[in-house]
């Protein structure tokens, strides 16, 4: 089967419509990580007028989910926001991490954590999307997806163009300060090989969860790729431009860390889906 990319093997897994919007699902196999079975799915959604009238797609908006999630968190829980983005003309891409949703379970699933997503998967995803649509990129990431994105940015693993923008949210649990022993207790709490908390929609490998909590500092949240320096502290030394944090917590200590790391903070009381869509799609023009 012919690849959908000149970069690495990409399979068009599905071509359909979702609630009237065009839906193409690709399986990407970059072969750039130690686990050669690793691949992941990305869903591309677009306004139907683009398909019918041969219009150029708008700017790419790339959505990354969190722990125990897959693309459904954007397509159903964030349904209204997603439809607003599509109606505004955005070229929406929804990544599903290894072993999540339509992504196949790879051989060494215990290595499915934010460091490897940052090192291998996000750069490959960006390259593929740039190949399909070279316009300015806007990223919106939550929880584990947000940490993966920040790691990739902080270590220069993404080709960050001057106009690209990055929005992260739902970092509260991952930034929470942990005390000695609590990380180990969390990783050992559930002995099943794969488990899912109540109210979530995706299983996670217990071994992968243990890896994630090992990569957290006890008092300052996720570590950088060097495994030593707290991520946000490292970002203070080299602040990034066009980086936005959508506030969802009240801890002053965490807010201070975030502000020092160079984020433009959008306060919770001022936040709304309409505001977010406006921030993301400006200056994308409405279709139809």
mmCIF file of C-alpha atoms in Angstrom:
data_model
loop_
_atom_site.group_PDB
_atom_site.id
_atom_site.type_symbol
_atom_site.label_atom_id
_atom_site.label_comp_id
_atom_site.label_asym_id
_atom_site.label_seq_id
_atom_site.Cartn_x
_atom_site.Cartn_y
_atom_site.Cartn_z
ATOM 1 C CA UNK A 1 0.000 0.000 0.000
ATOM 2 C CA UNK A 2 1.330 3.433 -0.958
ATOM 3 C CA UNK A 3 2.281 5.683 1.957
ATOM 4 C CA UNK A 4 0.405 8.953 2.463
ATOM 5 C CA UNK A 5 3.720 10.645 3.254
ATOM 6 C CA UNK A 6 7.157 11.067 1.697
ATOM 7 C CA UNK A 7 8.709 11.088 5.191
ATOM 8 C CA UNK A 8 7.889 7.652 6.637
ATOM 9 C CA UNK A 9 5.159 4.989 6.370
ATOM 10 C CA UNK A 10 1.697 6.517 6.846
ATOM 11 C CA UNK A 11 -1.500 4.548 6.216
ATOM 12 C CA UNK A 12 -4.870 6.140 5.538
ATOM 13 C CA UNK A 13 -6.883 3.980 7.940
ATOM 14 C CA UNK A 14 -10.268 5.646 7.471
ATOM 15 C CA UNK A 15 -11.875 8.234 5.204
ATOM 16 C CA UNK A 16 -15.375 9.169 6.276
ATOM 17 C CA UNK A 17 -17.538 11.948 7.718
ATOM 18 C CA UNK A 18 -18.080 12.752 11.374
ATOM 19 C CA UNK A 19 -21.217 14.769 12.093
ATOM 20 C CA UNK A 20 -21.008 16.261 8.610
ATOM 21 C CA UNK A 21 -17.294 17.133 8.826
ATOM 22 C CA UNK A 22 -14.679 15.310 6.784
ATOM 23 C CA UNK A 23 -12.772 12.715 8.832
ATOM 24 C CA UNK A 24 -9.485 11.121 7.750
ATOM 25 C CA UNK A 25 -7.642 8.833 10.159
ATOM 26 C CA UNK A 26 -3.944 8.148 9.539
ATOM 27 C CA UNK A 27 -1.659 5.609 11.206
ATOM 28 C CA UNK A 28 1.901 6.970 11.479
ATOM 29 C CA UNK A 29 4.892 4.642 11.858
ATOM 30 C CA UNK A 30 7.973 6.910 11.973
ATOM 31 C CA UNK A 31 10.451 4.116 12.947
ATOM 32 C CA UNK A 32 12.421 6.691 14.955
ATOM 33 C CA UNK A 33 12.220 5.093 18.423
ATOM 34 C CA UNK A 34 13.841 1.974 19.957
ATOM 35 C CA UNK A 35 10.474 0.167 19.830
ATOM 36 C CA UNK A 36 10.034 -0.412 16.099
ATOM 37 C CA UNK A 37 6.426 -1.564 16.614
ATOM 38 C CA UNK A 38 5.418 1.901 17.852
ATOM 39 C CA UNK A 39 2.855 3.752 15.768
ATOM 40 C CA UNK A 40 0.064 6.168 16.521
ATOM 41 C CA UNK A 41 -3.159 7.436 15.006
ATOM 42 C CA UNK A 42 -4.030 10.996 14.083
ATOM 43 C CA UNK A 43 -7.499 12.124 13.024
ATOM 44 C CA UNK A 44 -7.865 15.019 10.594
ATOM 45 C CA UNK A 45 -11.185 16.857 10.630
ATOM 46 C CA UNK A 46 -12.259 19.574 8.224
ATOM 47 C CA UNK A 47 -15.234 21.667 7.202
ATOM 48 C CA UNK A 48 -17.310 19.932 4.468
ATOM 49 C CA UNK A 49 -17.140 23.011 2.196
ATOM 50 C CA UNK A 50 -13.399 22.406 1.859
ATOM 51 C CA UNK A 51 -14.068 18.983 0.357
ATOM 52 C CA UNK A 52 -17.050 19.994 -1.768
ATOM 53 C CA UNK A 53 -15.626 23.190 -3.245
ATOM 54 C CA UNK A 54 -11.925 22.385 -3.330
ATOM 55 C CA UNK A 55 -11.082 25.218 -0.924
ATOM 56 C CA UNK A 56 -7.714 25.490 0.765
ATOM 57 C CA UNK A 57 -7.706 24.206 4.326
ATOM 58 C CA UNK A 58 -7.240 26.672 7.168
ATOM 59 C CA UNK A 59 -4.352 26.692 9.607
ATOM 60 C CA UNK A 60 -3.622 23.444 11.472
ATOM 61 C CA UNK A 61 -4.881 23.125 15.052
ATOM 62 C CA UNK A 62 -3.300 20.122 16.787
ATOM 63 C CA UNK A 63 -5.041 18.598 19.836
ATOM 64 C CA UNK A 64 -3.267 16.351 22.380
ATOM 65 C CA UNK A 65 -5.163 14.369 25.037
ATOM 66 C CA UNK A 66 -4.172 13.433 28.585
ATOM 67 C CA UNK A 67 -3.886 10.313 30.726
ATOM 68 C CA UNK A 68 -6.709 7.753 30.419
ATOM 69 C CA UNK A 69 -8.017 9.615 27.357
ATOM 70 C CA UNK A 70 -8.176 9.365 23.581
ATOM 71 C CA UNK A 71 -9.665 11.423 20.754
ATOM 72 C CA UNK A 72 -13.169 11.175 22.238
ATOM 73 C CA UNK A 73 -12.253 13.752 24.888
ATOM 74 C CA UNK A 74 -12.119 16.324 22.077
ATOM 75 C CA UNK A 75 -14.858 14.910 19.827
ATOM 76 C CA UNK A 76 -17.480 14.495 22.544
ATOM 77 C CA UNK A 77 -16.503 16.095 25.871
ATOM 78 C CA UNK A 78 -15.219 19.199 24.040
ATOM 79 C CA UNK A 79 -17.731 18.831 21.217
ATOM 80 C CA UNK A 80 -18.927 22.452 21.120
ATOM 81 C CA UNK A 81 -15.411 23.861 21.053
ATOM 82 C CA UNK A 82 -14.338 21.407 18.343
ATOM 83 C CA UNK A 83 -17.282 22.321 16.121
ATOM 84 C CA UNK A 84 -16.556 26.027 16.611
ATOM 85 C CA UNK A 85 -12.963 25.444 15.501
ATOM 86 C CA UNK A 86 -14.111 23.557 12.399
ATOM 87 C CA UNK A 87 -16.738 26.163 11.519
ATOM 88 C CA UNK A 88 -14.068 28.838 11.843
ATOM 89 C CA UNK A 89 -12.106 27.060 9.117
ATOM 90 C CA UNK A 90 -9.422 25.353 11.208
ATOM 91 C CA UNK A 91 -7.657 22.248 9.888
ATOM 92 C CA UNK A 92 -8.011 20.115 13.035
ATOM 93 C CA UNK A 93 -5.647 17.235 13.855
ATOM 94 C CA UNK A 94 -6.270 14.999 16.901
ATOM 95 C CA UNK A 95 -3.381 12.775 17.957
ATOM 96 C CA UNK A 96 -3.933 9.564 19.911
ATOM 97 C CA UNK A 97 -0.905 8.466 21.937
ATOM 98 C CA UNK A 98 0.565 4.991 21.530
ATOM 99 C CA UNK A 99 -1.945 2.316 22.571
ATOM 100 C CA UNK A 100 -4.810 4.812 22.933
ATOM 101 C CA UNK A 101 -7.995 4.880 20.888
ATOM 102 C CA UNK A 102 -7.258 3.885 17.281
ATOM 103 C CA UNK A 103 -3.493 3.629 17.914
ATOM 104 C CA UNK A 104 -2.250 0.064 18.092
ATOM 105 C CA UNK A 105 -0.668 -1.287 21.296
ATOM 106 C CA UNK A 106 3.074 -1.435 20.741
ATOM 107 C CA UNK A 107 5.411 -4.162 21.982
ATOM 108 C CA UNK A 108 7.051 -2.252 24.859
ATOM 109 C CA UNK A 109 4.051 -0.367 26.221
ATOM 110 C CA UNK A 110 5.804 0.374 29.524
ATOM 111 C CA UNK A 111 7.804 2.988 27.601
ATOM 112 C CA UNK A 112 4.645 4.862 26.619
ATOM 113 C CA UNK A 113 5.200 8.015 28.639
ATOM 114 C CA UNK A 114 5.658 11.733 28.097
ATOM 115 C CA UNK A 115 9.432 11.599 27.540
ATOM 116 C CA UNK A 116 9.155 9.225 24.583
ATOM 117 C CA UNK A 117 6.139 11.067 23.197
ATOM 118 C CA UNK A 118 8.276 14.229 23.298
ATOM 119 C CA UNK A 119 11.412 12.619 21.858
ATOM 120 C CA UNK A 120 9.897 10.603 19.050
ATOM 121 C CA UNK A 121 6.175 10.971 18.404
ATOM 122 C CA UNK A 122 5.506 14.717 18.542
ATOM 123 C CA UNK A 123 8.383 15.635 16.179
ATOM 124 C CA UNK A 124 7.143 13.008 13.695
ATOM 125 C CA UNK A 125 3.575 14.284 14.033
ATOM 126 C CA UNK A 126 4.670 17.865 13.381
ATOM 127 C CA UNK A 127 6.716 16.859 10.325
ATOM 128 C CA UNK A 128 3.767 14.986 8.822
ATOM 129 C CA UNK A 129 1.339 17.855 9.429
ATOM 130 C CA UNK A 130 3.815 20.397 7.995
ATOM 131 C CA UNK A 131 4.087 18.184 4.911
ATOM 132 C CA UNK A 132 0.290 18.206 4.495
ATOM 133 C CA UNK A 133 -0.282 21.838 5.483
ATOM 134 C CA UNK A 134 2.703 24.213 5.893
ATOM 135 C CA UNK A 135 0.691 27.040 7.476
ATOM 136 C CA UNK A 136 1.146 28.337 11.029
ATOM 137 C CA UNK A 137 0.463 25.673 13.656
ATOM 138 C CA UNK A 138 -1.528 26.065 16.862
ATOM 139 C CA UNK A 139 -1.220 23.334 19.496
ATOM 140 C CA UNK A 140 -3.695 22.718 22.329
ATOM 141 C CA UNK A 141 -2.654 20.075 24.859
ATOM 142 C CA UNK A 142 -3.970 18.864 28.209
ATOM 143 C CA UNK A 143 -2.483 16.882 31.104
ATOM 144 C CA UNK A 144 0.076 14.318 29.865
ATOM 145 C CA UNK A 145 -0.153 15.715 26.336
ATOM 146 C CA UNK A 146 0.728 19.149 27.712
ATOM 147 C CA UNK A 147 3.810 17.849 29.548
ATOM 148 C CA UNK A 148 4.946 16.010 26.410
ATOM 149 C CA UNK A 149 4.533 19.202 24.377
ATOM 150 C CA UNK A 150 6.456 21.311 26.899
ATOM 151 C CA UNK A 151 9.318 18.791 26.991
ATOM 152 C CA UNK A 152 9.528 18.777 23.194
ATOM 153 C CA UNK A 153 9.543 22.576 23.106
ATOM 154 C CA UNK A 154 12.012 23.028 25.930
ATOM 155 C CA UNK A 155 14.555 20.714 24.294
ATOM 156 C CA UNK A 156 14.076 22.094 20.804
ATOM 157 C CA UNK A 157 12.671 18.843 19.426
ATOM 158 C CA UNK A 158 9.939 20.659 17.503
ATOM 159 C CA UNK A 159 10.530 22.896 14.509
ATOM 160 C CA UNK A 160 9.079 25.988 16.163
ATOM 161 C CA UNK A 161 8.369 28.686 13.612
ATOM 162 C CA UNK A 162 7.985 32.267 14.783
ATOM 163 C CA UNK A 163 4.206 32.399 14.402
ATOM 164 C CA UNK A 164 3.400 28.971 15.883
ATOM 165 C CA UNK A 165 1.399 29.076 19.133
ATOM 166 C CA UNK A 166 1.065 26.638 22.013
ATOM 167 C CA UNK A 167 -1.769 26.363 24.548
ATOM 168 C CA UNK A 168 -1.630 24.000 27.533
ATOM 169 C CA UNK A 169 -4.158 23.269 30.263
ATOM 170 C CA UNK A 170 -5.114 20.805 33.001
ATOM 171 C CA UNK A 171 -1.616 20.624 34.487
ATOM 172 C CA UNK A 172 -2.820 20.796 38.095
ATOM 173 C CA UNK A 173 -2.461 17.114 39.034
ATOM 174 C CA UNK A 174 0.855 16.738 37.234
ATOM 175 C CA UNK A 175 2.332 19.833 38.927
ATOM 176 C CA UNK A 176 1.073 18.901 42.378
ATOM 177 C CA UNK A 177 3.919 18.634 44.867
ATOM 178 C CA UNK A 178 4.468 15.050 46.049
ATOM 179 C CA UNK A 179 6.154 13.880 49.226
ATOM 180 C CA UNK A 180 8.608 10.948 49.513
ATOM 181 C CA UNK A 181 6.859 7.603 49.242
ATOM 182 C CA UNK A 182 3.647 8.986 47.722
ATOM 183 C CA UNK A 183 4.820 8.473 44.126
ATOM 184 C CA UNK A 184 5.708 4.845 44.864
ATOM 185 C CA UNK A 185 2.399 4.294 46.636
ATOM 186 C CA UNK A 186 0.475 5.626 43.631
ATOM 187 C CA UNK A 187 2.331 3.392 41.186
ATOM 188 C CA UNK A 188 1.712 0.288 43.302
ATOM 189 C CA UNK A 189 -1.903 1.069 44.213
ATOM 190 C CA UNK A 190 -3.427 -1.021 41.419
ATOM 191 C CA UNK A 191 -1.788 -4.354 40.633
ATOM 192 C CA UNK A 192 -3.586 -4.958 37.325
ATOM 193 C CA UNK A 193 -1.434 -4.773 34.186
ATOM 194 C CA UNK A 194 -3.879 -2.252 32.652
ATOM 195 C CA UNK A 195 -6.492 -0.234 34.508
ATOM 196 C CA UNK A 196 -8.857 2.687 34.110
ATOM 197 C CA UNK A 197 -10.132 5.093 36.795
ATOM 198 C CA UNK A 198 -13.834 5.790 37.181
ATOM 199 C CA UNK A 199 -15.107 8.436 34.790
ATOM 200 C CA UNK A 200 -12.270 8.075 32.265
ATOM 201 C CA UNK A 201 -12.416 6.423 28.838
ATOM 202 C CA UNK A 202 -9.029 4.802 28.201
ATOM 203 C CA UNK A 203 -6.900 2.126 29.865
ATOM 204 C CA UNK A 204 -3.291 2.807 30.822
ATOM 205 C CA UNK A 205 -0.474 0.331 31.401
ATOM 206 C CA UNK A 206 0.472 0.089 35.088
ATOM 207 C CA UNK A 207 4.144 -0.047 34.105
ATOM 208 C CA UNK A 208 3.753 3.120 32.032
ATOM 209 C CA UNK A 209 2.100 4.876 34.983
ATOM 210 C CA UNK A 210 5.017 3.874 37.202
ATOM 211 C CA UNK A 211 7.421 5.363 34.658
ATOM 212 C CA UNK A 212 5.450 8.608 34.598
ATOM 213 C CA UNK A 213 5.461 9.039 38.363
ATOM 214 C CA UNK A 214 9.176 8.222 38.500
ATOM 215 C CA UNK A 215 9.720 11.143 36.144
ATOM 216 C CA UNK A 216 8.124 13.555 38.605
ATOM 217 C CA UNK A 217 10.133 15.540 41.117
ATOM 218 C CA UNK A 218 8.807 15.172 44.658
ATOM 219 C CA UNK A 219 8.199 18.872 45.106
ATOM 220 C CA UNK A 220 8.267 20.608 41.707
ATOM 221 C CA UNK A 221 6.424 18.441 39.189
ATOM 222 C CA UNK A 222 7.698 16.764 35.988
ATOM 223 C CA UNK A 223 11.426 16.547 35.309
ATOM 224 C CA UNK A 224 13.163 17.679 32.134
ATOM 225 C CA UNK A 225 14.507 15.153 29.653
ATOM 226 C CA UNK A 226 17.825 15.128 31.536
ATOM 227 C CA UNK A 227 15.957 13.431 34.401
ATOM 228 C CA UNK A 228 17.311 15.892 36.964
ATOM 229 C CA UNK A 229 16.061 19.455 36.520
ATOM 230 C CA UNK A 230 12.364 20.248 37.147
ATOM 231 C CA UNK A 231 10.783 21.083 33.798
ATOM 232 C CA UNK A 232 9.296 24.458 34.761
ATOM 233 C CA UNK A 233 12.515 25.545 36.457
ATOM 234 C CA UNK A 234 14.454 24.674 33.302
ATOM 235 C CA UNK A 235 11.973 26.658 31.221
ATOM 236 C CA UNK A 236 12.593 29.741 33.376
ATOM 237 C CA UNK A 237 16.125 29.890 31.995
ATOM 238 C CA UNK A 238 14.935 29.872 28.373
ATOM 239 C CA UNK A 239 11.363 31.227 28.246
ATOM 240 C CA UNK A 240 9.405 30.436 25.093
ATOM 241 C CA UNK A 241 7.315 32.879 23.100
ATOM 242 C CA UNK A 242 3.691 32.320 22.083
ATOM 243 C CA UNK A 243 3.104 29.965 25.031
ATOM 244 C CA UNK A 244 -0.277 30.191 26.797
ATOM 245 C CA UNK A 245 -1.543 28.521 29.956
ATOM 246 C CA UNK A 246 -5.306 28.131 30.383
ATOM 247 C CA UNK A 247 -5.666 28.391 34.148
ATOM 248 C CA UNK A 248 -7.581 25.635 35.923
ATOM 249 C CA UNK A 249 -6.203 25.721 39.466
ATOM 250 C CA UNK A 250 -5.881 27.949 42.514
ATOM 251 C CA UNK A 251 -2.486 27.003 43.940
ATOM 252 C CA UNK A 252 -0.429 30.258 44.112
ATOM 253 C CA UNK A 253 2.832 28.300 44.138
ATOM 254 C CA UNK A 254 1.987 26.598 40.865
ATOM 255 C CA UNK A 255 0.852 29.888 39.332
ATOM 256 C CA UNK A 256 4.180 31.444 40.275
ATOM 257 C CA UNK A 257 6.106 28.592 38.617
ATOM 258 C CA UNK A 258 4.005 28.889 35.485
ATOM 259 C CA UNK A 259 4.401 32.660 35.227
ATOM 260 C CA UNK A 260 8.171 32.446 35.674
ATOM 261 C CA UNK A 261 8.384 29.800 32.939
ATOM 262 C CA UNK A 262 7.222 32.333 30.358
ATOM 263 C CA UNK A 263 3.545 31.421 29.964
ATOM 264 C CA UNK A 264 0.896 33.977 29.142
ATOM 265 C CA UNK A 265 -1.780 32.980 31.655
ATOM 266 C CA UNK A 266 -5.459 33.109 30.702
ATOM 267 C CA UNK A 267 -7.270 33.275 34.051
ATOM 268 C CA UNK A 268 -10.030 30.784 34.735
ATOM 269 C CA UNK A 269 -12.611 33.480 35.450
ATOM 270 C CA UNK A 270 -11.943 35.000 32.014
ATOM 271 C CA UNK A 271 -11.784 31.686 30.192
ATOM 272 C CA UNK A 272 -14.531 30.422 27.919
ATOM 273 C CA UNK A 273 -14.750 28.164 24.874
ATOM 274 C CA UNK A 274 -15.576 31.173 22.712
ATOM 275 C CA UNK A 275 -12.475 33.000 23.962
ATOM 276 C CA UNK A 276 -10.300 29.961 23.308
ATOM 277 C CA UNK A 277 -11.620 29.513 19.789
ATOM 278 C CA UNK A 278 -11.053 33.208 19.141
ATOM 279 C CA UNK A 279 -7.463 32.982 20.396
ATOM 280 C CA UNK A 280 -6.731 29.856 18.393
ATOM 281 C CA UNK A 281 -8.396 30.737 15.100
ATOM 282 C CA UNK A 282 -7.396 34.403 14.848
ATOM 283 C CA UNK A 283 -6.871 35.314 11.996
ATOM 284 C CA UNK A 284 -8.453 32.194 10.418
ATOM 285 C CA UNK A 285 -11.602 33.187 8.547
ATOM 286 C CA UNK A 286 -14.942 31.423 8.846
ATOM 287 C CA UNK A 287 -15.882 28.966 6.089
ATOM 288 C CA UNK A 288 -19.235 29.103 4.298
#
